[in-house]
Coordinates of N, CA and C in Angstrom, one line a residue:
X13 N 62.0 -92.5 -10.1 CA 62.6 -91.2 -10.1 C 64.1 -91.4 -10.3
X14 N 64.7 -92.5 -9.8 CA 66.2 -92.7 -10.0 C 66.5 -92.9 -11.4
X15 N 65.7 -93.7 -12.2 CA 65.9 -93.9 -13.6 C 65.9 -92.6 -14.3
X16 N 64.9 -91.8 -14.1 CA 64.7 -90.5 -14.7 C 65.9 -89.6 -14.4
X17 N 66.3 -89.5 -13.1 CA 67.5 -88.7 -12.7 C 68.7 -89.2 -13.4
X18 N 68.9 -90.5 -13.5 CA 70.1 -91.0 -14.2 C 70.1 -90.6 -15.7
X19 N 68.9 -90.8 -16.3 CA 68.8 -90.4 -17.8 C 69.1 -88.9 -18.0
X20 N 68.5 -88.1 -17.1 CA 68.7 -86.6 -17.3 C 70.2 -86.3 -17.0
X21 N 70.8 -86.9 -16.0 CA 72.2 -86.6 -15.7 C 73.1 -87.1 -16.9
X22 N 72.8 -88.2 -17.5 CA 73.7 -88.6 -18.6 C 73.5 -87.7 -19.8
X23 N 72.2 -87.3 -20.0 CA 71.9 -86.3 -21.1 C 72.6 -85.0 -20.9
X24 N 72.6 -84.5 -19.6 CA 73.3 -83.3 -19.3 C 74.8 -83.4 -19.5
X25 N 75.4 -84.5 -19.1 CA 76.8 -84.8 -19.3 C 77.1 -84.8 -20.8
X26 N 76.3 -85.4 -21.6 CA 76.5 -85.4 -23.0 C 76.5 -84.0 -23.6
X27 N 75.5 -83.2 -23.2 CA 75.5 -81.8 -23.7 C 76.7 -81.0 -23.3
X28 N 77.1 -81.2 -22.0 CA 78.3 -80.4 -21.5 C 79.5 -80.8 -22.3
X29 N 79.7 -82.1 -22.6 CA 80.9 -82.5 -23.4 C 80.8 -82.0 -24.8
X30 N 79.6 -82.1 -25.4 CA 79.4 -81.8 -26.8 C 79.7 -80.3 -27.0
X31 N 79.2 -79.4 -26.1 CA 79.3 -78.0 -26.2 C 80.5 -77.4 -25.5
X32 N 81.3 -78.2 -24.9 CA 82.5 -77.7 -24.2 C 82.2 -76.9 -23.0
X33 N 81.1 -77.2 -22.3 CA 80.7 -76.5 -21.2 C 81.5 -76.9 -19.9
X34 N 82.5 -76.1 -19.6 CA 83.3 -76.4 -18.4 C 83.4 -75.3 -17.4
X35 N 82.7 -74.2 -17.6 CA 82.7 -73.1 -16.7 C 84.0 -72.2 -16.7
X36 N 84.9 -72.5 -17.6 CA 86.2 -71.8 -17.7 C 86.0 -70.5 -18.5
X37 N 86.9 -69.5 -18.2 CA 86.9 -68.3 -18.9 C 87.7 -68.5 -20.2
X38 N 87.2 -68.0 -21.3 CA 87.9 -68.1 -22.6 C 87.7 -66.8 -23.3
X39 N 88.7 -66.5 -24.2 CA 88.6 -65.3 -25.1 C 87.8 -65.8 -26.3
X40 N 86.8 -65.0 -26.7 CA 86.0 -65.3 -27.8 C 86.2 -64.1 -28.9
X41 N 86.7 -64.5 -30.0 CA 87.0 -63.5 -31.1 C 86.0 -63.5 -32.2
X42 N 84.8 -64.2 -31.9 CA 83.8 -64.3 -32.9 C 83.2 -62.9 -33.3
X43 N 83.2 -62.0 -32.3 CA 82.7 -60.6 -32.6 C 83.5 -60.0 -33.7
X44 N 84.8 -60.1 -33.6 CA 85.6 -59.4 -34.6 C 85.4 -60.1 -36.0
X45 N 85.3 -61.4 -36.0 CA 85.1 -62.1 -37.3 C 83.7 -61.9 -37.9
X46 N 82.7 -61.8 -37.0 CA 81.3 -61.6 -37.5 C 80.9 -60.2 -37.8
X47 N 81.6 -59.3 -37.1 CA 81.2 -57.8 -37.3 C 82.5 -57.0 -37.5
X48 N 83.2 -57.2 -38.6 CA 84.4 -56.4 -38.9 C 84.1 -54.9 -39.1
X49 N 83.0 -54.6 -39.7 CA 82.7 -53.1 -40.0 C 82.4 -52.4 -38.7
X50 N 81.7 -53.1 -37.8 CA 81.4 -52.5 -36.5 C 82.6 -52.2 -35.7
X51 N 83.6 -53.2 -35.8 CA 84.8 -53.0 -35.1 C 85.6 -51.8 -35.6
X52 N 85.6 -51.7 -37.0 CA 86.3 -50.6 -37.6 C 85.6 -49.2 -37.2
X53 N 84.3 -49.2 -37.2 CA 83.6 -48.0 -36.8 C 83.9 -47.6 -35.3
X54 N 84.0 -48.6 -34.5 CA 84.4 -48.4 -33.1 C 85.8 -47.8 -33.0
X55 N 86.7 -48.3 -33.8 CA 88.1 -47.8 -33.8 C 88.1 -46.4 -34.3
X56 N 87.4 -46.0 -35.3 CA 87.3 -44.7 -35.8 C 86.7 -43.7 -34.8
X57 N 85.7 -44.2 -34.1 CA 85.1 -43.4 -33.0 C 86.1 -43.2 -31.9
X58 N 86.9 -44.2 -31.5 CA 87.9 -44.0 -30.5 C 88.9 -43.0 -30.9
X59 N 89.4 -43.0 -32.1 CA 90.4 -42.1 -32.6 C 89.8 -40.7 -32.6
X60 N 88.5 -40.5 -33.0 CA 87.9 -39.2 -33.0 C 87.8 -38.6 -31.6
X61 N 87.4 -39.4 -30.6 CA 87.3 -39.0 -29.2 C 88.7 -38.7 -28.7
X62 N 89.6 -39.5 -29.0 CA 91.0 -39.3 -28.6 C 91.6 -38.0 -29.1
X63 N 91.3 -37.7 -30.3 CA 91.8 -36.4 -30.9 C 91.2 -35.2 -30.1
X64 N 89.9 -35.3 -29.9 CA 89.2 -34.2 -29.2 C 89.8 -34.1 -27.8
X65 N 90.0 -35.2 -27.1 CA 90.5 -35.2 -25.8 C 91.9 -34.6 -25.7
X66 N 92.7 -34.9 -26.7 CA 94.1 -34.5 -26.8 C 94.3 -33.0 -27.0
X67 N 93.4 -32.5 -27.9 CA 93.5 -31.0 -28.2 C 92.8 -30.1 -27.3
X68 N 91.9 -30.7 -26.5 CA 91.2 -29.8 -25.5 C 92.1 -29.4 -24.4
X69 N 92.1 -28.1 -24.1 CA 93.0 -27.6 -23.1 C 92.6 -28.0 -21.7
X70 N 91.4 -28.4 -21.4 CA 91.0 -28.9 -20.1 C 91.2 -30.4 -19.9
X71 N 91.6 -31.1 -20.9 CA 91.7 -32.6 -20.8 C 93.2 -32.9 -20.8
X72 N 93.8 -33.0 -21.9 CA 95.3 -33.3 -21.9 C 95.6 -34.8 -22.0
X73 N 96.9 -35.1 -21.9 CA 97.4 -36.4 -22.1 C 97.0 -37.4 -21.0
X74 N 96.8 -36.9 -19.7 CA 96.4 -37.8 -18.6 C 95.1 -38.3 -18.8
X75 N 94.1 -37.5 -19.2 CA 92.7 -38.0 -19.5 C 92.7 -39.0 -20.7
X76 N 93.5 -38.7 -21.7 CA 93.6 -39.5 -22.9 C 94.1 -40.9 -22.5
X77 N 95.2 -41.0 -21.6 CA 95.7 -42.3 -21.2 C 94.7 -43.0 -20.4
X78 N 94.0 -42.3 -19.5 CA 93.0 -42.9 -18.7 C 91.8 -43.5 -19.5
X79 N 91.4 -42.7 -20.5 CA 90.3 -43.1 -21.4 C 90.7 -44.3 -22.2
X80 N 92.0 -44.4 -22.6 CA 92.5 -45.5 -23.4 C 92.6 -46.7 -22.5
X81 N 93.1 -46.6 -21.3 CA 93.2 -47.7 -20.4 C 91.8 -48.3 -20.1
X82 N 90.8 -47.4 -19.8 CA 89.4 -47.9 -19.6 C 88.9 -48.6 -20.8
X83 N 89.1 -48.1 -22.0 CA 88.6 -48.7 -23.2 C 89.2 -50.0 -23.4
X84 N 90.5 -50.2 -23.2 CA 91.2 -51.5 -23.4 C 90.7 -52.5 -22.4
X85 N 90.5 -52.0 -21.1 CA 90.0 -52.9 -20.1 C 88.5 -53.4 -20.4
X86 N 87.7 -52.5 -20.8 CA 86.3 -52.9 -21.1 C 86.2 -53.8 -22.4
X87 N 87.1 -53.5 -23.3 CA 87.1 -54.4 -24.5 C 87.6 -55.8 -24.2
X88 N 88.5 -55.9 -23.3 CA 89.0 -57.2 -22.9 C 87.9 -58.0 -22.1
X89 N 87.2 -57.2 -21.3 CA 86.1 -57.9 -20.5 C 85.0 -58.4 -21.4
X90 N 84.7 -57.6 -22.5 CA 83.6 -58.0 -23.4 C 84.0 -59.2 -24.3
X91 N 85.3 -59.4 -24.4 CA 85.8 -60.6 -25.2 C 85.8 -61.9 -24.5
X92 N 85.6 -61.8 -23.1 CA 85.6 -63.0 -22.3 C 84.3 -63.7 -22.5
X93 N 84.4 -65.0 -22.5 CA 83.2 -65.9 -22.6 C 83.3 -67.0 -21.6
X94 N 82.2 -67.3 -21.0 CA 82.1 -68.4 -20.0 C 80.9 -69.3 -20.5
X95 N 81.2 -70.5 -20.7 CA 80.1 -71.5 -20.9 C 79.8 -72.2 -19.7
X96 N 78.7 -71.9 -18.9 CA 78.5 -72.5 -17.7 C 78.1 -74.0 -17.8
X97 N 78.5 -74.8 -16.8 CA 78.2 -76.2 -16.8 C 76.7 -76.4 -16.4
X98 N 76.0 -77.2 -17.2 CA 74.6 -77.5 -16.8 C 74.7 -78.6 -15.8
X99 N 73.8 -78.5 -14.8 CA 73.7 -79.5 -13.7 C 72.3 -79.8 -13.4
X100 N 72.1 -81.1 -13.0 CA 70.7 -81.5 -12.7 C 70.2 -80.7 -11.5
X101 N 71.0 -80.4 -10.6 CA 70.6 -79.6 -9.4 C 70.0 -78.3 -9.7
X102 N 70.3 -77.7 -10.9 CA 69.9 -76.4 -11.2 C 68.5 -76.4 -11.8
X103 N 68.0 -77.6 -12.2 CA 66.7 -77.6 -12.8 C 65.6 -77.2 -11.8
X104 N 64.8 -76.2 -12.3 CA 63.7 -75.7 -11.4 C 64.1 -74.8 -10.3
X105 N 65.4 -74.4 -10.2 CA 65.8 -73.6 -9.1 C 65.8 -72.1 -9.6
X106 N 65.1 -71.3 -8.9 CA 65.1 -69.9 -9.3 C 65.8 -69.0 -8.2
X107 N 67.1 -68.9 -8.4 CA 67.9 -68.1 -7.6 C 69.0 -67.4 -8.4
X108 N 70.1 -67.0 -7.9 CA 71.1 -66.2 -8.6 C 71.8 -67.1 -9.7
X109 N 71.7 -68.4 -9.6 CA 72.3 -69.3 -10.6 C 71.6 -69.0 -12.0
X110 N 70.3 -68.6 -12.0 CA 69.6 -68.3 -13.2 C 70.3 -67.2 -14.0
X111 N 70.8 -66.2 -13.2 CA 71.5 -65.1 -13.8 C 72.8 -65.5 -14.5
X112 N 73.4 -66.6 -14.1 CA 74.6 -67.1 -14.6 C 74.4 -68.0 -15.8
X113 N 73.5 -69.0 -15.6 CA 73.4 -70.0 -16.7 C 72.0 -70.0 -17.3
X114 N 71.1 -69.1 -16.9 CA 69.8 -69.0 -17.6 C 68.9 -70.2 -17.2
X115 N 67.7 -70.2 -17.7 CA 66.8 -71.3 -17.5 C 66.9 -72.2 -18.6
X116 N 68.1 -72.8 -18.8 CA 68.4 -73.7 -19.9 C 67.4 -74.9 -20.0
X117 N 67.0 -75.3 -18.8 CA 66.1 -76.6 -18.8 C 64.8 -76.4 -19.4
X118 N 64.3 -75.1 -19.7 CA 63.1 -74.9 -20.4 C 63.3 -74.9 -21.9
X119 N 64.5 -74.6 -22.4 CA 64.7 -74.4 -23.8 C 65.5 -75.6 -24.4
X120 N 66.1 -76.5 -23.6 CA 66.8 -77.6 -24.1 C 65.9 -78.8 -24.2
X121 N 65.8 -79.4 -25.3 CA 65.0 -80.6 -25.4 C 65.8 -81.9 -25.2
X122 N 65.2 -82.9 -24.7 CA 65.8 -84.2 -24.5 C 66.0 -84.9 -25.9
X123 N 67.0 -85.6 -26.0 CA 67.2 -86.3 -27.3 C 66.2 -87.5 -27.4
X124 N 66.0 -87.9 -28.6 CA 65.1 -89.0 -28.8 C 65.5 -90.3 -28.0
X125 N 66.9 -90.5 -27.9 CA 67.4 -91.7 -27.2 C 67.1 -91.6 -25.7
X126 N 67.2 -90.4 -25.2 CA 66.9 -90.2 -23.7 C 65.4 -90.5 -23.5
X127 N 64.6 -89.9 -24.3 CA 63.1 -90.1 -24.2 C 62.8 -91.6 -24.3
X128 N 63.4 -92.3 -25.2 CA 63.2 -93.7 -25.4 C 63.7 -94.5 -24.2
X129 N 64.8 -94.1 -23.6 CA 65.3 -94.8 -22.4 C 64.2 -94.7 -21.3
X130 N 63.6 -93.5 -21.1 CA 62.7 -93.3 -20.1 C 61.4 -94.1 -20.3
X131 N 61.0 -94.1 -21.6 CA 59.7 -94.8 -22.0 C 59.9 -96.3 -21.9
X132 N 61.1 -96.8 -22.1 CA 61.3 -98.3 -22.0 C 61.7 -98.8 -20.6
X133 N 62.0 -97.9 -19.7 CA 62.3 -98.3 -18.3 C 61.1 -98.9 -17.6
X134 N 61.3 -100.0 -17.0 CA 60.2 -100.7 -16.3 C 59.9 -100.0 -15.0
X135 N 60.8 -99.3 -14.4 CA 60.6 -98.7 -13.1 C 59.8 -97.4 -13.2
X136 N 59.7 -96.8 -14.4 CA 59.0 -95.6 -14.6 C 57.5 -95.9 -14.7
X137 N 56.7 -95.2 -14.0 CA 55.2 -95.5 -14.0 C 54.6 -95.2 -15.3
X138 N 53.5 -95.8 -15.5 CA 52.8 -95.6 -16.8 C 52.2 -94.2 -16.9
X139 N 51.9 -93.6 -15.7 CA 51.4 -92.2 -15.7 C 52.4 -91.3 -16.3
X140 N 53.7 -91.4 -15.9 CA 54.7 -90.6 -16.4 C 55.0 -90.8 -17.9
X141 N 55.0 -92.1 -18.2 CA 55.2 -92.4 -19.7 C 54.1 -91.9 -20.5
X142 N 52.8 -92.0 -20.1 CA 51.7 -91.4 -20.8 C 51.8 -89.9 -21.0
X143 N 52.2 -89.3 -19.9 CA 52.3 -87.8 -19.9 C 53.4 -87.4 -20.8
X144 N 54.6 -88.1 -20.8 CA 55.7 -87.7 -21.7 C 55.2 -87.9 -23.2
X145 N 54.5 -89.0 -23.5 CA 54.0 -89.2 -24.8 C 53.1 -88.1 -25.3
X146 N 52.2 -87.7 -24.3 CA 51.3 -86.6 -24.6 C 52.0 -85.3 -24.9
X147 N 53.0 -85.0 -24.1 CA 53.8 -83.8 -24.3 C 54.5 -83.8 -25.7
X148 N 55.0 -85.0 -26.0 CA 55.7 -85.1 -27.3 C 54.7 -84.9 -28.5
X149 N 53.5 -85.5 -28.3 CA 52.5 -85.4 -29.3 C 52.0 -83.9 -29.5
X150 N 51.9 -83.2 -28.4 CA 51.4 -81.8 -28.4 C 52.5 -80.8 -28.8
X151 N 53.6 -81.0 -28.2 CA 54.7 -80.0 -28.4 C 55.7 -80.4 -29.5
X152 N 55.8 -81.6 -29.7 CA 56.8 -82.1 -30.7 C 58.1 -82.6 -30.1
X153 N 58.3 -82.2 -28.8 CA 59.5 -82.6 -28.1 C 59.2 -82.5 -26.6
X154 N 60.1 -82.9 -25.8 CA 60.0 -82.8 -24.3 C 61.3 -82.2 -23.8
X155 N 61.2 -81.2 -23.0 CA 62.4 -80.6 -22.5 C 62.7 -81.1 -21.1
X156 N 63.8 -80.7 -20.5 CA 64.3 -81.2 -19.3 C 63.3 -80.9 -18.1
X157 N 62.8 -79.7 -18.1 CA 61.9 -79.4 -17.0 C 60.6 -80.2 -17.1
X158 N 60.1 -80.5 -18.3 CA 58.9 -81.3 -18.4 C 59.1 -82.7 -17.7
X159 N 60.2 -83.3 -18.0 CA 60.4 -84.7 -17.4 C 60.7 -84.5 -15.9
X160 N 61.5 -83.5 -15.5 CA 61.8 -83.3 -14.1 C 60.6 -83.1 -13.3
X161 N 59.7 -82.2 -13.8 CA 58.5 -81.9 -13.1 C 57.5 -83.1 -13.0
X162 N 57.4 -83.9 -14.1 CA 56.6 -85.1 -14.0 C 57.1 -86.1 -12.9
X163 N 58.4 -86.2 -12.9 CA 59.0 -87.1 -11.9 C 58.8 -86.6 -10.5
X164 N 58.9 -85.3 -10.3 CA 58.7 -84.7 -9.0 C 57.3 -84.8 -8.6
X165 N 56.4 -84.6 -9.5 CA 54.9 -84.7 -9.2 C 54.6 -86.1 -8.8
X166 N 55.1 -87.1 -9.5 CA 54.8 -88.5 -9.2 C 55.4 -88.9 -7.9
X167 N 56.6 -88.3 -7.6 CA 57.2 -88.7 -6.3 C 56.5 -88.1 -5.2
X168 N 55.9 -86.9 -5.3 CA 55.1 -86.3 -4.3 C 53.7 -86.8 -4.2
X169 N 53.2 -87.4 -5.3 CA 51.8 -87.8 -5.3 C 51.5 -89.0 -4.3
X170 N 52.3 -90.0 -4.2 CA 52.0 -91.0 -3.2 C 52.0 -90.5 -1.8
X171 N 52.8 -89.6 -1.5 CA 52.8 -89.0 -0.1 C 51.5 -88.3 0.2
X172 N 51.0 -87.5 -0.8 CA 49.8 -86.8 -0.6 C 48.6 -87.8 -0.5
X173 N 48.7 -88.8 -1.4 CA 47.6 -89.9 -1.4 C 47.5 -90.6 0.0
X174 N 48.7 -90.9 0.6 CA 48.8 -91.6 1.9 C 48.2 -90.7 3.0
X175 N 48.5 -89.4 2.9 CA 47.9 -88.4 3.9 C 46.4 -88.3 3.8
X176 N 45.9 -88.4 2.6 CA 44.4 -88.3 2.4 C 43.8 -89.6 2.9
X177 N 44.4 -90.8 2.7 CA 43.9 -92.0 3.2 C 44.0 -92.1 4.7
X178 N 45.0 -91.6 5.3 CA 45.1 -91.6 6.8 C 44.0 -90.7 7.4
X179 N 43.7 -89.6 6.7 CA 42.7 -88.7 7.3 C 41.3 -89.3 7.3
X180 N 41.0 -90.2 6.4 CA 39.7 -90.9 6.4 C 39.7 -92.1 7.2

């Protein structure tokens, strides 16, 4: 289990470094670059609503300023991007952290080097190695949760086997 945990941790660290996952808030301007016509259409829509608000006798300049402030605030919030840090402790946990960073451990596959490290480790049981090879044969890759779950099952298996042996 320790070898698998170390391999998964080093793989997670590599992904975090490679993708710049540090949990910090950044401004992302890709929306403007990728969708310039949509941005222009939103600006035209804002101008149209602003004109209607300005000329309406029951709205006036106060509503127009409030609408503009709200629109600027919401636009700034939508431009913010946070790349959450992947952590070993989040694998298999279903709580509010999933809302923040998703279930990344199901969709991220282990690199071939990490799989090879696990398969070549002497302290990893042959059952886990066989299961990993079977998953790779069937699925074409192995993800973080597959390896985590196999290690967890193997770790729990001897305890349940001992309980059965003590009962007899």
